[in-house]
Coordinates of N, CA and C in Angstrom, one line a residue:
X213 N 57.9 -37.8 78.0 CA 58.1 -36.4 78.0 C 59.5 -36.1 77.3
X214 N 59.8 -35.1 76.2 CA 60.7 -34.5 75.4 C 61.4 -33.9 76.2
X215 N 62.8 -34.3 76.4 CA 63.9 -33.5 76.8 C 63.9 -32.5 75.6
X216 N 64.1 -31.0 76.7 CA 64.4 -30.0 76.2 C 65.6 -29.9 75.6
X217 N 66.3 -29.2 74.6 CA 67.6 -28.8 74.0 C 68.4 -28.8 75.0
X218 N 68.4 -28.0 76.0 CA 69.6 -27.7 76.9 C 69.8 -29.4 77.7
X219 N 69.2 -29.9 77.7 CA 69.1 -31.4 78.4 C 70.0 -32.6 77.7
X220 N 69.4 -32.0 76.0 CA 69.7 -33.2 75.2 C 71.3 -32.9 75.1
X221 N 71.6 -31.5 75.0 CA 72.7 -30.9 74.9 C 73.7 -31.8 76.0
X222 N 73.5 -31.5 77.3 CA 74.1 -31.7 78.2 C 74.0 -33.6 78.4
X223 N 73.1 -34.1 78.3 CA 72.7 -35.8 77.8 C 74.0 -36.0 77.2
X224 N 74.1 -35.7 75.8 CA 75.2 -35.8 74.3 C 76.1 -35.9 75.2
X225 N 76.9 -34.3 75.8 CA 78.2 -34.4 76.0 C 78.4 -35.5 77.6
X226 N 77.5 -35.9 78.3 CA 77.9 -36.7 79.3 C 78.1 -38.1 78.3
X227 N 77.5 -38.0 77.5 CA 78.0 -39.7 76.5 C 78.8 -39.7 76.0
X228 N 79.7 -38.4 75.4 CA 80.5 -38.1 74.7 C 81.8 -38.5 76.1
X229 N 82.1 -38.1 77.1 CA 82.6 -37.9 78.2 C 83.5 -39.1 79.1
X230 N 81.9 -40.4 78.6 CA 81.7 -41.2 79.3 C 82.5 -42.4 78.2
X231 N 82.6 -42.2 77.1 CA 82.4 -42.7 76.0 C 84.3 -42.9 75.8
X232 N 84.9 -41.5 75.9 CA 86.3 -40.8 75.8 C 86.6 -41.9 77.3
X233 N 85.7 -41.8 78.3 CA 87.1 -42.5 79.5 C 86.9 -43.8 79.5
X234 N 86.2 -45.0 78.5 CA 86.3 -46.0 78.7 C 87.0 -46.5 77.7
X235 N 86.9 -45.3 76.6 CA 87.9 -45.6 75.0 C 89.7 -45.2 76.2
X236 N 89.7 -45.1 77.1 CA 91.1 -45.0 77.8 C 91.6 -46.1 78.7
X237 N 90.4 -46.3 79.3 CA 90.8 -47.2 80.6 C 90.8 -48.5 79.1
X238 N 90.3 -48.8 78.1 CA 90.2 -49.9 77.6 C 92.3 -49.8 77.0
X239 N 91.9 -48.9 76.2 CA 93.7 -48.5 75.9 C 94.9 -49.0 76.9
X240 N 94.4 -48.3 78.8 CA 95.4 -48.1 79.4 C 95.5 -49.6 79.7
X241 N 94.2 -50.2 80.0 CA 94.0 -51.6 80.5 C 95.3 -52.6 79.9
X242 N 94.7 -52.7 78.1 CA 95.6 -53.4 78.0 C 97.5 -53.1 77.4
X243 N 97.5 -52.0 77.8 CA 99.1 -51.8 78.2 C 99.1 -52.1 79.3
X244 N 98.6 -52.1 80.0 CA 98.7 -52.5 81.7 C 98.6 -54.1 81.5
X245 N 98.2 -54.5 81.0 CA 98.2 -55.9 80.9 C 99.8 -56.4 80.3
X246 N 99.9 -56.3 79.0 CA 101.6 -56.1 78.4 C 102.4 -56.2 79.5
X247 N 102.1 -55.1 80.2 CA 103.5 -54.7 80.6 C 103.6 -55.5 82.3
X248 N 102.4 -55.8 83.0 CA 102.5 -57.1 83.7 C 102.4 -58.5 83.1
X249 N 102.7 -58.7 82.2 CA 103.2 -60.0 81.5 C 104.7 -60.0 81.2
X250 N 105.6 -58.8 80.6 CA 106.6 -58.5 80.8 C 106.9 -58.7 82.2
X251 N 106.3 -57.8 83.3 CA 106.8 -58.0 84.6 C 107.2 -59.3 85.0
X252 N 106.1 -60.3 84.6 CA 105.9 -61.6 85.5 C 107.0 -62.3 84.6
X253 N 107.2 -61.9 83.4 CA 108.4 -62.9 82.9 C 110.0 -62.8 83.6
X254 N 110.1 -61.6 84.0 CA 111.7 -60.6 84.4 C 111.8 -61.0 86.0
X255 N 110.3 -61.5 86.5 CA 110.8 -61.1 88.0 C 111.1 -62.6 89.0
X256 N 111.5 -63.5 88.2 CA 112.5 -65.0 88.5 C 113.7 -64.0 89.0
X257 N 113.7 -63.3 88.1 CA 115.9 -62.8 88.2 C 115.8 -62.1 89.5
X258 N 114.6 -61.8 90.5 CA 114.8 -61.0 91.9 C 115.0 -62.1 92.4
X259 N 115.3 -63.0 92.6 CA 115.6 -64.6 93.5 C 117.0 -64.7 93.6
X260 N 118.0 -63.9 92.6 CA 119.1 -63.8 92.7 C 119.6 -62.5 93.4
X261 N 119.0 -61.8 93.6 CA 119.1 -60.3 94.4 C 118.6 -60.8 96.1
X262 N 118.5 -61.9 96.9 CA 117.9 -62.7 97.1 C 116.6 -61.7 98.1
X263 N 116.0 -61.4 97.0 CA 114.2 -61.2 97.5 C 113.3 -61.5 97.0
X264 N 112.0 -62.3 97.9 CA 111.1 -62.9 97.6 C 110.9 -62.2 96.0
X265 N 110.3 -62.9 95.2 CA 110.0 -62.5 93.7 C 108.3 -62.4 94.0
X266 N 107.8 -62.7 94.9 CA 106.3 -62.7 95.2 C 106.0 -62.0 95.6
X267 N 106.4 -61.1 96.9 CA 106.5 -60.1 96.9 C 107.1 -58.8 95.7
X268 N 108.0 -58.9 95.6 CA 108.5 -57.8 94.7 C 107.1 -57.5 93.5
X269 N 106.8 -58.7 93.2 CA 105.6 -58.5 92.2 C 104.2 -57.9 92.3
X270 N 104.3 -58.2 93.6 CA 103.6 -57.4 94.3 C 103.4 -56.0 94.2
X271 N 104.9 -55.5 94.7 CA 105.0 -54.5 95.1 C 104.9 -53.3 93.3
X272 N 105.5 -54.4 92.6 CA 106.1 -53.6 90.9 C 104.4 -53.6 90.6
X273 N 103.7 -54.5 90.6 CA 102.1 -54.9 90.2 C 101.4 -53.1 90.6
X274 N 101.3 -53.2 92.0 CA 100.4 -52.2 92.5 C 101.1 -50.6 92.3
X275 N 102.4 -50.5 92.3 CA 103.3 -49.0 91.2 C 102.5 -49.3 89.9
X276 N 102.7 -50.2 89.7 CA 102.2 -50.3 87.6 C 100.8 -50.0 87.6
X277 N 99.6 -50.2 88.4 CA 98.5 -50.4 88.5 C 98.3 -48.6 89.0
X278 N 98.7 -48.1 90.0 CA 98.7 -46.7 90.4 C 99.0 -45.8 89.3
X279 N 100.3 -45.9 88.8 CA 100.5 -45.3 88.0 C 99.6 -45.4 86.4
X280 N 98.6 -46.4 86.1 CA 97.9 -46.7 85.3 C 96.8 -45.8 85.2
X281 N 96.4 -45.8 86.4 CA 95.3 -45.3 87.2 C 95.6 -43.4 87.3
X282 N 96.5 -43.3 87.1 CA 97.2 -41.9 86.8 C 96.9 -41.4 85.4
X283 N 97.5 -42.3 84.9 CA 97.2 -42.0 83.2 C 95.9 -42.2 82.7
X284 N 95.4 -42.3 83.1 CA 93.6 -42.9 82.8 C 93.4 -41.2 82.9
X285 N 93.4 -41.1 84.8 CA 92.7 -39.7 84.7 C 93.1 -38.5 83.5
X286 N 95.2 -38.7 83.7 CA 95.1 -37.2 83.2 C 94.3 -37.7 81.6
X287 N 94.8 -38.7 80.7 CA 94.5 -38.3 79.8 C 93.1 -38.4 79.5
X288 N 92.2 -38.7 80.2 CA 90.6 -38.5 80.5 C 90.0 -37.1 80.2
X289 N 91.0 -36.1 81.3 CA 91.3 -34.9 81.1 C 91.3 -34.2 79.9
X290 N 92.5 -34.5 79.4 CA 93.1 -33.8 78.3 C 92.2 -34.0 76.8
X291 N 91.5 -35.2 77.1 CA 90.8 -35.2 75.9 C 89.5 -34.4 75.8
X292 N 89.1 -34.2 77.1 CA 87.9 -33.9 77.6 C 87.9 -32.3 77.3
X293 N 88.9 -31.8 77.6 CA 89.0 -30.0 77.5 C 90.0 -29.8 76.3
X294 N 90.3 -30.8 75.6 CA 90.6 -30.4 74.3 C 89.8 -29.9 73.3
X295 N 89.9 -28.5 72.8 CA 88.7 -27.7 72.4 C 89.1 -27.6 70.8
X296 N 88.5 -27.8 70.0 CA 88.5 -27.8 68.3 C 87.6 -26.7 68.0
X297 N 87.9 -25.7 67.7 CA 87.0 -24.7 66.9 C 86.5 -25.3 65.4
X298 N 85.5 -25.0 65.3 CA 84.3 -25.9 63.8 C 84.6 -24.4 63.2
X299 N 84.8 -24.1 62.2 CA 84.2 -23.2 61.1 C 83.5 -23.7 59.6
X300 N 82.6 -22.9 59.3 CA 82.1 -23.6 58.0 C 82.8 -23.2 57.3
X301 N 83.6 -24.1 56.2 CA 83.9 -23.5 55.1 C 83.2 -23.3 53.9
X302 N 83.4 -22.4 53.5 CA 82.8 -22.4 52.0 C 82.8 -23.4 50.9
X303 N 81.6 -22.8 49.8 CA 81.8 -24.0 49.0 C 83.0 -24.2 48.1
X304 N 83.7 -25.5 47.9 CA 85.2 -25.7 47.4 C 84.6 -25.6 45.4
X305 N 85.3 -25.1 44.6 CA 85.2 -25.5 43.4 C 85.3 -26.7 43.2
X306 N 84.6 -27.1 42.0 CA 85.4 -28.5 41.5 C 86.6 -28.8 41.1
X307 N 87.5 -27.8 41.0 CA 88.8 -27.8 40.7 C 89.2 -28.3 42.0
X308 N 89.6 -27.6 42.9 CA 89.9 -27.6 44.4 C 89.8 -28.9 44.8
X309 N 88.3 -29.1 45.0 CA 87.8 -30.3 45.2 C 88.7 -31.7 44.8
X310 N 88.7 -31.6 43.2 CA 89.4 -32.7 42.7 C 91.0 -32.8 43.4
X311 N 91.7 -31.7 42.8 CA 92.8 -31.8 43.7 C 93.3 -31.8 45.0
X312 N 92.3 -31.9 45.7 CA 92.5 -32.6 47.5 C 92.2 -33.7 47.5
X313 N 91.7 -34.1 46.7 CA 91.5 -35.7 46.4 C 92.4 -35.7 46.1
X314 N 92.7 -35.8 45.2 CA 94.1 -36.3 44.2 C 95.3 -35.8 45.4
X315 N 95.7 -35.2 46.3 CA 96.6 -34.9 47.2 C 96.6 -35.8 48.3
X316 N 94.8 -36.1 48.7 CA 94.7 -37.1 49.4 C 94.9 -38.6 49.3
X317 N 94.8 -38.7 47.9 CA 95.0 -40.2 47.6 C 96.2 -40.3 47.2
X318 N 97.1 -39.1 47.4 CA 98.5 -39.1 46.9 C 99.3 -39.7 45.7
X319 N 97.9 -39.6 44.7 CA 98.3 -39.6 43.3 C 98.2 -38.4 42.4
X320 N 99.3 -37.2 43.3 CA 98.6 -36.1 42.2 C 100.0 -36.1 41.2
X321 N 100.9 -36.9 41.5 CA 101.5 -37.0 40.1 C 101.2 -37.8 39.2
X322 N 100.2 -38.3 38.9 CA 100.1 -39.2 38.3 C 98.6 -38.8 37.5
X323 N 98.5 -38.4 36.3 CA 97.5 -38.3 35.4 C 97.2 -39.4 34.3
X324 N 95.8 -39.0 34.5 CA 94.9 -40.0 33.4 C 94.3 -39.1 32.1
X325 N 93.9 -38.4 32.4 CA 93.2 -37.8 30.9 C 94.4 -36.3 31.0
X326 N 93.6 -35.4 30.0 CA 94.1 -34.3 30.0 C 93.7 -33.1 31.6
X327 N 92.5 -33.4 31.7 CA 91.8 -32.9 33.0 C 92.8 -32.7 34.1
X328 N 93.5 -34.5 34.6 CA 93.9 -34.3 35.6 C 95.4 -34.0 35.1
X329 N 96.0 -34.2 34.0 CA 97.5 -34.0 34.2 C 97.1 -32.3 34.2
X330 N 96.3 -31.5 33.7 CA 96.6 -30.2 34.4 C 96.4 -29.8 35.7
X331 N 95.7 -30.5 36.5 CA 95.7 -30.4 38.3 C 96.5 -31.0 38.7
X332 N 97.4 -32.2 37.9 CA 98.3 -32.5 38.9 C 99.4 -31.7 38.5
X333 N 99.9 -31.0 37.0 CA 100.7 -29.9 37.2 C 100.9 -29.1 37.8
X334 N 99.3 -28.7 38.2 CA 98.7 -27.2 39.1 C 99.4 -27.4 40.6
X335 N 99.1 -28.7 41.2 CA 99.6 -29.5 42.4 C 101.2 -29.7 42.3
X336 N 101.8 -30.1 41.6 CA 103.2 -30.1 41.0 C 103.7 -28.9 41.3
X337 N 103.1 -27.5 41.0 CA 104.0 -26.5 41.1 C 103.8 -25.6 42.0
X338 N 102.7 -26.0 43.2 CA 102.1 -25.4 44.3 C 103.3 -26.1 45.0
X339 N 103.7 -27.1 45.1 CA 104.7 -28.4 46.1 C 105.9 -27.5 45.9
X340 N 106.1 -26.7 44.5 CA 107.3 -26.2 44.4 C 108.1 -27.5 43.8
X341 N 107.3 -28.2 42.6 CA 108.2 -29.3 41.8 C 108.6 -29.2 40.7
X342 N 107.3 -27.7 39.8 CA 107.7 -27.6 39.0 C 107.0 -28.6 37.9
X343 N 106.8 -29.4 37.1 CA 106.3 -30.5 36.3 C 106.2 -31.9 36.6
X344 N 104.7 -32.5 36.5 CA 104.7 -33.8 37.3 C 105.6 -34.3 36.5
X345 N 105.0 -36.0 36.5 CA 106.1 -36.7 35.6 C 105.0 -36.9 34.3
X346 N 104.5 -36.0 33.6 CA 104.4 -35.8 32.3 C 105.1 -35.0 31.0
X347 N 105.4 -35.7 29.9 CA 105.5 -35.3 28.7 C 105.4 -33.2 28.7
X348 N 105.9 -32.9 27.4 CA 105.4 -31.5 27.1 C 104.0 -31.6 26.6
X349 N 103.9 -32.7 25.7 CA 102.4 -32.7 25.1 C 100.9 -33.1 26.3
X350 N 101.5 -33.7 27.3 CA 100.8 -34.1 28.4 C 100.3 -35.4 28.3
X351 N 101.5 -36.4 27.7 CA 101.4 -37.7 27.8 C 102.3 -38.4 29.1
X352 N 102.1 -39.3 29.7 CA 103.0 -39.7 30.6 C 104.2 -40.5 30.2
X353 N 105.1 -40.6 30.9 CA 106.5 -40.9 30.2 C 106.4 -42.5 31.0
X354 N 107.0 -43.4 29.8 CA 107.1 -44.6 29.9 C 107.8 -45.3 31.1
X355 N 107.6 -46.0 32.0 CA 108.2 -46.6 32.7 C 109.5 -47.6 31.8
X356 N 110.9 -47.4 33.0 CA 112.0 -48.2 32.5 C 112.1 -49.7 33.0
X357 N 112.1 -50.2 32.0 CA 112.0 -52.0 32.3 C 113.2 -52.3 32.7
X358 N 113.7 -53.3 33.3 CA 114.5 -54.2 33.8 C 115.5 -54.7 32.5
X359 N 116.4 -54.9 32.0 CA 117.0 -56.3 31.2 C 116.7 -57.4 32.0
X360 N 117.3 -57.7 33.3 CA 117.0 -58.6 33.9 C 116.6 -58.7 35.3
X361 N 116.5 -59.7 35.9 CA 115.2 -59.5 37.7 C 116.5 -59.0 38.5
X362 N 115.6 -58.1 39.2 CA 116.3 -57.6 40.2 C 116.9 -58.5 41.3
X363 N 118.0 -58.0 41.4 CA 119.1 -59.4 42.5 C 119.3 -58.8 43.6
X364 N 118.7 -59.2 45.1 CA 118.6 -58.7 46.4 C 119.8 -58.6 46.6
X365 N 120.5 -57.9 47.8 CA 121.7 -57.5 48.3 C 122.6 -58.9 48.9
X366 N 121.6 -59.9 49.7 CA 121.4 -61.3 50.1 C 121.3 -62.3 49.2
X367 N 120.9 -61.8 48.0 CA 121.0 -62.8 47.1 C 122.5 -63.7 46.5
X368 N 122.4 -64.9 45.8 CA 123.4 -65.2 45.7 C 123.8 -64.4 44.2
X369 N 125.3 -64.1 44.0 CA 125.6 -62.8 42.7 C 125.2 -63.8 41.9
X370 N 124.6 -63.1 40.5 CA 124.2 -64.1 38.9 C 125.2 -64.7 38.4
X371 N 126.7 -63.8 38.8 CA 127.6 -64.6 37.9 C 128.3 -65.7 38.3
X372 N 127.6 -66.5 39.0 CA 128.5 -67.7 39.6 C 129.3 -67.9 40.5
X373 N 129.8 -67.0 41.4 CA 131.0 -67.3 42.3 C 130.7 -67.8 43.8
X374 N 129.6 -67.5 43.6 CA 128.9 -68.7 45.3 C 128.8 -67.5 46.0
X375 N 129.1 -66.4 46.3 CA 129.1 -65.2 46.8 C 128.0 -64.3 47.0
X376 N 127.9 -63.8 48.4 CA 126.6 -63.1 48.0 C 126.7 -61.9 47.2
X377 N 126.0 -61.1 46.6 CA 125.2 -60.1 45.3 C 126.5 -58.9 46.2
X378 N 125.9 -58.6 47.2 CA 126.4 -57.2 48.0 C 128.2 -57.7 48.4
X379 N 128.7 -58.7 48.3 CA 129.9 -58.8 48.6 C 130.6 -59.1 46.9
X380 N 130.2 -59.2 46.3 CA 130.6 -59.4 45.0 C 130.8 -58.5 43.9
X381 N 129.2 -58.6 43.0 CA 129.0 -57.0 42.1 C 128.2 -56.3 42.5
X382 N 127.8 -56.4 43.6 CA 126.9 -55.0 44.8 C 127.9 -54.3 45.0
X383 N 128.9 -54.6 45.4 CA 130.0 -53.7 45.5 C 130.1 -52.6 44.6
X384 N 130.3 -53.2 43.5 CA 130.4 -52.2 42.6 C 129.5 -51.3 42.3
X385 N 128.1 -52.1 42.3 CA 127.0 -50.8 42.1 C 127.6 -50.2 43.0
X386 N 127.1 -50.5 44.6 CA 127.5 -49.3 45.9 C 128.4 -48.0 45.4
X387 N 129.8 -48.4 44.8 CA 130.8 -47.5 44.6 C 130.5 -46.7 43.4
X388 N 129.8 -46.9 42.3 CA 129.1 -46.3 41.0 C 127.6 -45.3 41.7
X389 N 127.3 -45.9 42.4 CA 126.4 -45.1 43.0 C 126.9 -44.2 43.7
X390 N 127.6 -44.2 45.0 CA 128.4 -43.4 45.8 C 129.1 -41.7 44.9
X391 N 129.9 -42.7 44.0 CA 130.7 -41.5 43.2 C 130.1 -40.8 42.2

């Protein structure tokens, strides 16, 4: 026999429901786990307060476990009567389209043909940037090479002095940069 609509309806959201509090208790589980492994490492040091550490574990165990058991419900709750209004949107141009991609993939400075360096200018000056990083002609401008490999802050300086980079001629960039 075919469940009616109002059945299948009410079916859905008890799975949906049921679905939400075990995606929690699994969540809350294992922070509750963590954080009684923490417990059990810390609670030697109550032997110096001198009370049983077996008991106290006890006692921290079943607060941690209550309180677990707290956070389960509300946020059981909260997800449960958390309400999202759906609207349809309309259909997006292809223009639009492309540039939510290109926003989403967070290369809208970055153009390949002529097509996209004009959506990523279009996107450029929507951000309030003004011009991606293309040319006037809408070529993209060359990346600047290195003379030589970059020397970590940690590293030992190039010019010999046994010294590390940042105590040496990092310094100097720092103060060239600074001023």
């Amino acid at each position: 026999m075919p469940l009616s609509e109002e059945e299948t309806r009410t079916y859905r959201q008890t799975l949906e429901v049921a679905q939400r509090q075990l995606e929690e208790i699994d969540q809350q589980w294992i922070e509750h786990l963590k954080t009684m492994d923490a417990l059990r490492e810390g609670i030697g040091l109550m032997g110096y307060g001198q009370k049983d550490p077996k008991k106290e574990y006890k006692k921290a165990g079943f607060s941690l476990f209550s309180e677990m058991m707290d956070r389960i419900q509300e946020n059981v709750v909260k997800k449960c009567f958390h309400v999202q209004i759906k609207r349809e949107e309309q259909a997006i141009p292809t223009l639009e389209q492309k540039e939510r991609q290109m926003i989403e993939r967070g290369v809208a400075d970055k153009a390949d043909d002529d097509v996209d360096a004009e959506v990523a200018a279009k996107v450029a000056k929507r951000r309030g940037g003004g011009k991606a990083r293309t040319a006037g002609d809408g070529a993209t401008t060359a990346p600047i090479k290195r003379e030589r490999p970059k020397v970590g802050r940690n590293d030992p300086c190039p010019c010999g002095s046994g010294k590390k980079y940042k105590k040496c001629h990092g310094k100097d960039d720092e103060a060239s940069a600074e001023g």
